[in-house]
Structure formats: structure tokens, C-alpha cells
Coordinates of C-alpha atoms in Angstrom, one line a residue:
Chain P
M1 CA -42.8 17.2 15.3
K2 CA -43.4 20.2 17.8
T3 CA -42.7 23.8 16.5
V4 CA -41.7 26.6 19.0
D5 CA -41.6 30.0 17.8
C6 CA -38.4 31.6 18.8
A7 CA -39.9 35.1 19.6
I8 CA -41.5 33.3 22.6
V9 CA -38.2 32.0 23.6
R10 CA -36.5 35.0 23.4
E11 CA -39.2 36.8 25.6
R12 CA -39.5 34.0 28.3
V13 CA -35.8 33.8 28.5
A14 CA -35.3 37.4 28.8
R15 CA -37.7 37.6 31.6
L16 CA -36.0 34.6 33.2
I17 CA -32.7 36.2 33.1
T18 CA -34.0 39.4 34.8
E19 CA -35.6 37.6 37.6
C20 CA -32.6 35.4 38.3
L21 CA -30.2 38.4 38.3
I22 CA -32.2 40.1 41.0
K23 CA -33.1 37.1 43.2
P24 CA -30.3 34.6 44.1
D25 CA -31.3 30.9 44.9
A26 CA -33.7 31.1 48.0
A27 CA -31.8 28.3 49.6
V28 CA -28.8 30.6 50.1
T29 CA -30.4 33.3 51.9
A30 CA -32.1 30.5 54.0
A31 CA -29.0 29.0 54.8
L32 CA -27.5 32.5 56.0
D33 CA -30.6 33.3 57.8
R34 CA -30.0 29.8 59.8
L35 CA -26.4 30.4 60.4
D36 CA -25.5 30.3 64.2
S37 CA -21.9 31.4 64.2
D38 CA -19.5 31.8 67.3
N39 CA -17.6 34.4 65.1
A40 CA -19.3 38.0 65.3
L41 CA -17.7 38.9 62.1
E42 CA -19.1 35.8 60.1
S43 CA -22.5 36.5 61.8
A44 CA -22.5 40.1 60.9
A45 CA -21.6 39.2 57.2
A46 CA -24.3 36.7 57.0
K47 CA -26.6 39.2 58.2
L48 CA -25.5 41.7 55.7
I49 CA -25.7 39.3 52.8
A50 CA -29.2 38.3 53.7
E51 CA -30.3 41.8 53.9
N52 CA -28.8 42.6 50.6
N53 CA -30.9 39.7 49.0
R54 CA -34.0 41.2 50.7
I55 CA -33.1 44.8 49.4
A56 CA -32.4 43.5 46.0
E57 CA -35.7 41.8 45.8
S58 CA -38.0 44.6 47.3
K59 CA -36.0 47.5 45.3
R60 CA -35.8 45.3 42.1
L61 CA -32.0 45.8 42.1
Y62 CA -29.5 43.3 41.0
C63 CA -28.2 41.2 43.9
C64 CA -24.7 41.5 42.6
Q65 CA -23.3 44.2 40.3
D66 CA -21.5 41.4 38.5
T67 CA -24.3 40.3 36.6
G68 CA -22.0 37.8 34.8
Q69 CA -21.8 36.1 31.5
A70 CA -24.7 34.3 30.5
L71 CA -24.4 30.4 30.5
F72 CA -27.3 28.3 28.8
F73 CA -27.8 24.7 29.2
V74 CA -30.3 23.4 26.4
R75 CA -31.8 20.2 26.5
M76 CA -33.9 20.1 23.0
G77 CA -36.1 16.8 22.1
D78 CA -35.3 15.6 18.6
G79 CA -38.7 16.0 17.9
V80 CA -38.7 20.0 18.3
C81 CA -38.3 22.5 15.6
C82 CA -37.1 25.8 16.8
K83 CA -35.9 27.9 13.8
G84 CA -33.6 30.6 15.0
L85 CA -33.0 29.1 18.5
T86 CA -29.5 30.3 18.8
A87 CA -30.2 34.0 18.1
A88 CA -32.9 34.0 20.1
L89 CA -31.0 33.1 23.0
H90 CA -28.3 35.9 22.4
G91 CA -31.1 38.3 21.6
A92 CA -32.8 37.4 25.1
V93 CA -29.1 38.3 26.6
R94 CA -29.2 41.6 24.7
D95 CA -32.7 42.4 25.8
A96 CA -32.2 41.4 29.3
Y97 CA -28.7 43.0 30.0
A98 CA -29.8 46.3 28.6
G99 CA -30.2 47.3 32.3
A100 CA -27.6 45.1 33.5
R101 CA -23.9 45.2 33.6
K102 CA -22.2 44.4 30.2
S103 CA -19.3 42.4 31.3
V104 CA -18.1 40.6 28.3
A105 CA -14.8 41.7 26.4
D106 CA -12.5 40.4 23.7
P107 CA -9.7 38.7 25.5
L108 CA -6.8 40.3 23.9
T109 CA -7.9 43.9 23.2
R110 CA -10.5 43.8 26.3
Q111 CA -12.8 45.7 24.1
N112 CA -16.2 45.4 25.6
T113 CA -19.2 44.1 23.3
H114 CA -21.5 46.3 24.9
D115 CA -24.4 43.9 25.1
N116 CA -23.0 41.1 27.1
T117 CA -23.0 38.7 24.1
P118 CA -22.1 36.2 23.1
A119 CA -23.7 33.8 25.7
V120 CA -22.0 30.4 26.4
I121 CA -24.7 27.9 25.1
E122 CA -24.2 24.1 25.6
T123 CA -26.7 22.0 23.8
E124 CA -28.0 18.5 24.5
I125 CA -30.2 16.6 22.2
T126 CA -32.7 14.3 24.0
D127 CA -35.7 12.2 22.9
G128 CA -39.0 13.7 22.6
E129 CA -40.5 17.1 22.1
D130 CA -39.4 19.0 25.0
L131 CA -37.3 22.2 25.1
E132 CA -36.0 23.1 28.2
I133 CA -33.4 26.1 28.8
T134 CA -31.4 26.6 31.9
F135 CA -29.6 29.9 32.7
L136 CA -26.8 30.4 34.8
A137 CA -25.3 33.8 35.5
K138 CA -21.4 33.5 36.0
G139 CA -19.4 36.4 37.5
A140 CA -15.8 36.3 37.4
G141 CA -14.7 36.3 41.0
S142 CA -15.8 32.9 41.2
E143 CA -15.1 31.5 37.9
N144 CA -11.5 32.8 38.2
M145 CA -10.9 30.5 41.1
S146 CA -12.0 27.4 39.4
R147 CA -9.5 24.7 38.4
L148 CA -9.0 21.6 36.4
Y149 CA -6.9 18.8 37.8
M150 CA -5.8 15.9 35.4
L151 CA -5.2 13.3 37.8
T152 CA -4.2 9.6 37.1
P153 CA -5.9 6.5 38.1
A154 CA -3.5 5.9 41.0
D155 CA -4.6 9.1 42.7
G156 CA -8.1 7.6 43.1
A157 CA -10.6 8.9 45.5
D158 CA -7.9 10.5 47.8
G159 CA -6.6 12.4 45.0
I160 CA -9.9 13.9 44.2
V161 CA -10.5 14.9 47.8
R162 CA -7.2 16.6 47.7
S163 CA -7.9 18.5 44.5
V164 CA -11.2 19.7 45.6
V165 CA -9.8 20.8 49.0
D166 CA -7.0 22.5 47.4
A167 CA -9.2 24.4 45.0
A168 CA -11.3 25.7 47.8
E169 CA -8.4 26.5 49.9
R170 CA -6.5 28.5 47.5
G171 CA -9.5 30.2 45.7
G172 CA -12.3 30.1 48.3
R173 CA -11.5 33.6 49.9
N174 CA -11.8 35.4 46.8
A175 CA -14.8 33.7 45.5
C176 CA -17.4 35.3 47.7
P177 CA -18.1 32.5 50.2
P178 CA -20.4 30.7 51.4
L179 CA -19.8 28.8 48.2
V180 CA -21.7 25.8 46.1
V181 CA -18.7 23.9 45.0
G182 CA -19.4 22.1 41.7
V183 CA -17.2 19.0 40.8
G184 CA -17.0 17.1 37.7
I185 CA -15.3 13.9 37.5
G186 CA -14.6 11.9 34.2
G187 CA -14.9 12.3 30.8
V188 CA -12.1 14.3 29.0
T189 CA -11.2 18.0 29.8
E190 CA -14.3 19.8 28.8
T191 CA -16.7 16.8 30.0
A192 CA -15.2 17.5 33.6
C193 CA -15.5 21.3 33.3
S194 CA -19.1 21.0 31.8
L195 CA -20.2 18.6 34.8
S196 CA -18.7 21.0 37.2
K197 CA -20.9 23.7 35.9
R198 CA -23.9 21.6 35.8
A199 CA -23.5 20.4 39.3
L200 CA -24.1 23.7 40.6
L201 CA -27.6 23.7 39.1
R202 CA -28.5 20.8 41.5
P203 CA -30.5 21.9 44.5
I204 CA -28.4 22.8 47.9
G205 CA -29.1 19.8 50.2
T206 CA -29.7 17.1 47.6
Y207 CA -27.0 14.5 47.0
N208 CA -25.9 12.5 44.0
A209 CA -27.8 9.3 43.5
R210 CA -24.9 7.1 43.7
A211 CA -24.1 6.3 47.3
D212 CA -20.1 6.6 46.8
V213 CA -20.4 9.9 45.2
A214 CA -22.8 11.1 47.7
A215 CA -20.6 9.9 50.5
L216 CA -17.6 12.0 48.8
E217 CA -19.9 15.1 48.6
A218 CA -20.6 14.8 52.5
Q219 CA -17.0 14.4 53.2
L220 CA -15.9 17.3 51.1
T221 CA -18.4 19.6 52.4
D222 CA -17.2 18.8 56.1
K223 CA -13.4 19.2 54.9
I224 CA -14.0 22.6 53.2
N225 CA -15.9 23.7 56.1
A226 CA -13.2 22.8 58.3
L227 CA -11.0 25.2 56.5
G228 CA -12.3 28.0 58.4
I229 CA -12.7 30.5 55.6
G230 CA -16.3 31.4 56.6
V231 CA -19.0 33.8 55.2
A232 CA -17.2 36.7 53.3
A233 CA -13.9 34.9 54.1
L234 CA -14.0 36.5 57.6
G235 CA -13.3 33.3 59.3
G236 CA -15.9 30.8 60.5
N237 CA -17.8 27.8 59.7
L238 CA -19.9 28.1 56.7
T239 CA -17.6 28.2 53.7
A240 CA -19.5 25.6 51.5
L241 CA -23.2 25.5 51.4
A242 CA -23.0 22.2 49.3
V243 CA -20.4 20.2 47.4
N244 CA -22.4 18.7 44.2
I245 CA -20.7 16.1 42.2
E246 CA -21.1 14.9 38.9
V247 CA -19.5 11.8 37.2
A248 CA -19.1 10.6 33.7
P249 CA -16.8 7.4 32.4
T250 CA -13.5 8.3 31.4
H251 CA -10.4 7.0 29.7
I252 CA -8.7 4.0 31.6
G253 CA -5.6 6.1 31.8
M254 CA -7.3 9.3 33.1
L255 CA -9.1 11.0 35.9
P256 CA -9.8 14.5 35.3
V257 CA -11.4 16.4 38.1
A258 CA -12.8 19.9 37.5
V259 CA -14.0 22.1 40.4
N260 CA -16.0 25.1 40.0
L261 CA -16.5 27.5 42.7
Q262 CA -19.9 29.5 42.8
C263 CA -20.5 32.3 44.8
H264 CA -23.2 32.8 47.1
S265 CA -25.0 34.9 44.5
L266 CA -26.2 31.7 42.8
R267 CA -28.6 33.0 40.1
H268 CA -30.1 30.1 37.9
G269 CA -33.4 29.1 36.6
T270 CA -35.2 27.1 33.8
V271 CA -38.0 27.5 31.4
K272 CA -39.8 24.8 29.6
L273 CA -41.2 25.3 26.2
Chain N
M1 CA -24.2 48.6 62.0
T2 CA -24.5 51.7 64.0
D3 CA -22.1 50.5 66.5
N4 CA -19.4 50.6 64.2
K5 CA -16.3 52.9 64.3
K6 CA -16.7 55.6 61.5
L7 CA -14.0 56.2 59.2
Y8 CA -14.2 59.3 57.3
L9 CA -12.7 59.6 53.8
P10 CA -10.3 60.7 52.3
T11 CA -8.0 60.3 55.4
D12 CA -4.2 60.3 56.2
G13 CA -1.9 58.2 58.2
K14 CA -2.8 59.4 61.5
V15 CA -6.2 58.0 61.3
I16 CA -5.1 54.8 59.6
K17 CA -2.9 54.2 62.6
N18 CA -5.9 53.8 64.8
L19 CA -7.6 51.3 62.8
R20 CA -7.7 47.8 64.1
A21 CA -7.4 44.8 61.7
G22 CA -10.5 42.5 61.9
T23 CA -13.0 45.1 63.0
F24 CA -15.9 46.5 61.0
V25 CA -15.9 50.2 60.3
S26 CA -18.5 52.3 58.8
V27 CA -17.1 54.4 55.8
Y28 CA -18.4 57.9 55.2
G29 CA -17.0 60.2 52.5
T30 CA -15.4 60.2 49.1
L31 CA -14.5 56.9 47.1
Y32 CA -13.3 56.5 43.4
T33 CA -14.3 53.5 41.8
A34 CA -11.4 51.9 39.7
R35 CA -11.1 48.2 38.5
D36 CA -8.7 46.4 36.0
Q37 CA -8.8 48.7 32.9
A38 CA -8.9 52.0 34.9
H39 CA -5.8 50.6 37.0
K40 CA -3.8 50.0 33.9
R41 CA -4.6 53.8 32.6
I42 CA -3.9 55.3 35.8
A43 CA -0.6 53.4 36.1
A44 CA 0.3 54.4 32.5
A45 CA -0.6 58.0 33.1
I46 CA 1.9 57.8 36.4
R47 CA 4.7 56.5 34.3
A48 CA 4.3 58.7 31.4
G49 CA 4.1 61.9 33.9
E50 CA 0.5 62.7 32.8
K51 CA -2.4 64.3 34.8
L52 CA -4.5 61.8 36.7
P53 CA -8.2 61.5 36.6
F54 CA -8.2 62.5 40.4
D55 CA -5.6 63.4 43.0
L56 CA -4.3 60.3 44.3
N57 CA -3.0 62.0 47.5
N58 CA -4.6 60.4 50.6
A59 CA -7.4 59.1 48.1
A60 CA -9.5 56.2 48.7
I61 CA -10.1 53.5 45.7
Y62 CA -13.1 51.4 45.8
Y63 CA -12.6 48.2 43.3
C64 CA -16.0 48.1 41.7
G65 CA -17.9 48.1 38.6
P66 CA -21.4 49.1 39.1
T67 CA -24.6 48.1 37.3
P68 CA -26.0 50.7 35.4
A69 CA -28.3 53.2 37.4
A70 CA -32.0 52.5 36.9
D71 CA -34.2 55.4 36.3
G72 CA -34.5 57.8 39.2
Q73 CA -31.6 55.9 40.8
I74 CA -28.0 57.4 41.8
I75 CA -26.3 54.2 40.8
G76 CA -27.0 50.5 40.3
S77 CA -25.7 47.7 42.4
C78 CA -22.3 48.3 43.4
G79 CA -20.7 45.5 45.6
P80 CA -16.9 45.0 45.8
T81 CA -14.8 43.1 43.1
T82 CA -11.7 41.0 43.7
S83 CA -8.8 42.9 45.0
G84 CA -6.1 40.7 44.0
R85 CA -6.3 41.6 40.3
M86 CA -5.1 45.1 40.9
D87 CA -2.0 44.0 43.0
A88 CA 0.0 44.5 40.0
Y89 CA -0.5 48.2 39.8
T90 CA -1.0 48.8 43.7
P91 CA 2.6 49.6 44.7
L92 CA 3.0 52.3 42.1
L93 CA -0.5 53.9 43.2
L94 CA 0.6 53.8 47.0
E95 CA 4.1 55.5 46.0
N96 CA 2.0 58.3 44.5
G97 CA -0.2 58.8 47.6
L98 CA -3.1 56.2 47.6
K99 CA -4.1 55.6 51.2
V100 CA -7.3 53.2 51.3
M101 CA -8.4 50.5 49.2
I102 CA -11.8 48.8 49.4
G103 CA -12.5 45.4 47.7
K104 CA -12.8 41.7 48.5
G105 CA -10.6 38.8 49.0
V106 CA -6.8 38.6 49.5
R107 CA -3.8 40.7 48.7
S108 CA -0.5 39.3 47.6
P109 CA 2.3 39.2 50.1
A110 CA 4.0 42.0 48.2
V111 CA 1.0 44.4 48.3
T112 CA 0.4 43.6 52.1
Q113 CA 3.9 44.6 52.9
A114 CA 3.7 48.0 50.9
I115 CA 0.4 48.9 52.3
K116 CA 1.8 48.6 55.8
E117 CA 5.2 50.4 54.7
R118 CA 3.3 53.2 53.5
G119 CA 1.0 53.5 56.3
A120 CA -2.2 52.7 54.2
A121 CA -5.2 50.5 54.7
Y122 CA -6.9 47.7 52.8
L123 CA -10.6 47.0 53.8
T124 CA -12.8 44.2 52.7
A125 CA -16.4 44.9 51.9
I126 CA -18.7 42.1 51.5
G127 CA -18.7 40.3 48.3
G128 CA -22.1 40.0 46.6
A129 CA -23.8 42.6 48.9
A130 CA -24.2 44.7 45.8
A131 CA -27.8 46.0 46.6
L132 CA -27.1 46.9 50.1
Y133 CA -24.0 49.0 49.1
Q134 CA -26.2 50.7 46.5
S135 CA -28.3 51.9 49.2
R136 CA -25.3 53.4 51.0
V137 CA -24.3 55.6 48.2
T138 CA -25.6 59.2 48.3
A139 CA -23.8 60.6 45.3
C140 CA -22.2 59.5 42.3
E141 CA -20.3 61.5 39.5
L142 CA -18.5 60.1 36.4
I143 CA -15.1 61.3 36.5
A144 CA -13.0 59.6 33.7
F145 CA -12.7 56.9 30.8
P146 CA -16.5 56.8 30.1
D147 CA -15.5 54.7 27.1
L148 CA -14.9 51.7 29.7
G149 CA -18.5 51.5 30.6
C150 CA -18.8 49.8 34.0
E151 CA -14.9 50.1 34.3
A152 CA -15.1 53.9 34.3
V153 CA -13.9 56.0 37.1
Y154 CA -16.9 57.3 39.3
K155 CA -16.5 59.5 42.3
L156 CA -19.0 58.1 45.2
T157 CA -20.0 59.8 48.3
V158 CA -21.0 57.0 50.6
E159 CA -22.3 57.0 54.2
D160 CA -22.6 54.1 56.7
F161 CA -20.7 51.9 54.2
P162 CA -19.8 48.6 55.9
A163 CA -16.3 47.2 55.6
V164 CA -13.8 45.2 57.6
V165 CA -10.2 46.5 58.3
S166 CA -8.1 43.8 56.8
V167 CA -4.4 45.1 56.2
V168 CA -3.2 48.2 58.1

């Protein structure tokens, strides 16, 4: 049995959050720098976003004012003991967001919680003695444009393609493109939604290990970029930086497809303890 | 961005008539921040005939909820938020003199029509460019609703603030 001190978890996770909120995924800035667009508006927007990310890093500013709700994906070995882990994660959010925007409110009264808690925590129990905590900041602009489609088995791959393109077409302009499109297919409703979030964590430019799923990813990336939404929705070729799909077995009578749109402020990171 | 046409705010219908959709402008002057909850309160105040936190006549609203300012800074990161969430309140504000809105994303057909009918303008700022916009703010003053935190109304002075004319 390995024991992990929750005070160390709180400190390391708080530091991780702050760094993530300042510096988005470097692959995004690299893609914007590489963009060769024949639309002057799209080119200008790409330059402004890349400049934004450099200003944020050099001046230690948050790259986006919507510092989001804090999501954690915890993978915890069954041989790990970390007493007070949940409180430590909420505590890390409280610490890190002291200087960031507090964006969490009661859904009915809209009363702000004033410390950005509670975080959304998903836990997975694994074998072994590793504790791995992944942070993802999720802003409202892109999360609001996410959708769940409860298809039937008869809809098949064509239905999946139609649904993902529909979500991008209807929500893409509001979700701060260029986007990473996370797609979760299978399981029950919350499995599909969870997979669509986890898909966002996969590095841009990588494909699903299953050849049929990877082919869908490539096909969907092309179709979404053909929509012409472009950087900052000003028209152009770069709407999706990637379409990442994760799958899980589902019921014989079901085909759930969740589509999570992620803005270009892709802020995530992992600590291992 | 220095080649862009300059737009000085507040402004009136005459200047707006000369704006061309689909072009970048550099904004200078006064913007009031307001997002979901501030709009709800402003709309309620208009309906109740109460005094508004700022003069809406020819005013410009920036849909924005900034991060807190760090020590020694004027404001925190301050990019645009999704404009469509304010569509429910916009026609009423336009009737009461609002002339310019800056945010991100698309407006409803009804709001687009109301903007055109009123000779107003909707500009889109670059979503997620919050640190860049922070560097274009030269003054920031809390005007109303401090209990709303980041959703309070701030009076901003901006210069060389890039935005694209989207609806005129």
C-alpha cells in the first residue's frame, strides 16, 4: 500500500491549474502559426490568437478570461491510500482560482459560489499504486455548444457522421474555433458524454488505435473543415484542429453519440504522484 | 492592426452607416461590460422605469466578464463572451438607445433585424484572445452590481481594440 499526502496533492494540483490556465496546449499555437489561409480575416484572427497566447505566457495572464469550471479525471490504483483526496482537489481549485475568475453558480438562483468550487471529479480505480490526476478547464462558450444524440443501431456510421457534423455546424461559430471536437460513442448516456470529454485530452495529431475509428476521425475532420467556419468563425479552412473519438460497448438497442466542442483555449495537464 | 479603420466610441448612427460588414476595425473609447446577470438587471430596471447604471443612449456594450486584475494591473484577461445569450434582452436595450455591441458568435435573426432597423452595430471580437484584449485596456472603473463579481458592470477605456464588423 502506497500512502500519498493530500497536502502535497493540493499544492501540486493548484500549481498545475495555474500553469494550464495561463498556457493553452502548445499544439494549438503551433497550428495557428502554421496556418496558410487565403482568407485575410482568418489569417489575421489566427495571428491575433497566437499573439494572445504569447502575451499570456510572457505577462503571466490567463489566456482566456473564462477560466472555466474545473474538471478532474482521477486514475487511482487500488494500492494507493490518499486520505482527504476529494477535499484536496476542491482545495486546490479554491487556491488556484483565488486569482482567476470564479465562474461557478447555483443553476437556479445563479448565486456564485465565489471560489469556483465544486470541481467536477471523475474517478477511475485501476490496478497498482499510481495516482494520476488530470485537469481540464471547461469554459461555457464551447461546453454550451455540446450535444448528445441518442441514435439507433440502424443509424450506424452514417448517423454518427451526420450527428458530429450537425453539432459542429450548429454550435461551431459560438464555440471559439479552431476547435478540438471530442466524440464519445457507446455505453449509456453518461458514458458517451464522459468519453467525449476524455477524447479532448488525447494529443492533437494522434488517432484512435482502432483503424475504423481512426478513419472516422479523419473523415470527420475533413467534413468539419469543409463547413468553412474558420478561425474565430470569420470564414476559412481551419475549423477543427482535430476530431478525437473514443468508443465503448453499448446496448444492442442503442447508439449514443456525444459531441463535445472544445475551444482553442485547450487547457489541460496531468500530475502523477 | 494599425491599418484598420478606427472606430471611436460612443458613436451615433452616422458613423455606423459608414461601417462595412466583414472588415476589421480598431476600437477606441468607452465600452461598458455587461453579460447575463447584468443584462437581466438592466432590462428589469428599464421595465420598472428605474435609473440605469449608465446612459444607454449611443452607448457601447462589451459582452465580457474579466478575470480579476492582478496587483499593479488595470484589469485581468478580458476577451468576449457568447453574444447569443444576450439576445433575449437586446431588442429592449436597442429601443433604449444602445448603439454598439461587441461579443463573439452569432445573433438570432430577430436581433440581427433589430440591430439593422435601429442603425446599430454588432462587432465580433476574437474569442479567447483575452490576454491580448487586456493589453488594449487603458482604464477600468467599477460602475454597478459589485455583488455580481465578474458579471458586474465596468466602464472600460480601450485603444486599438481589434474587432470585426458583423452586423450593421
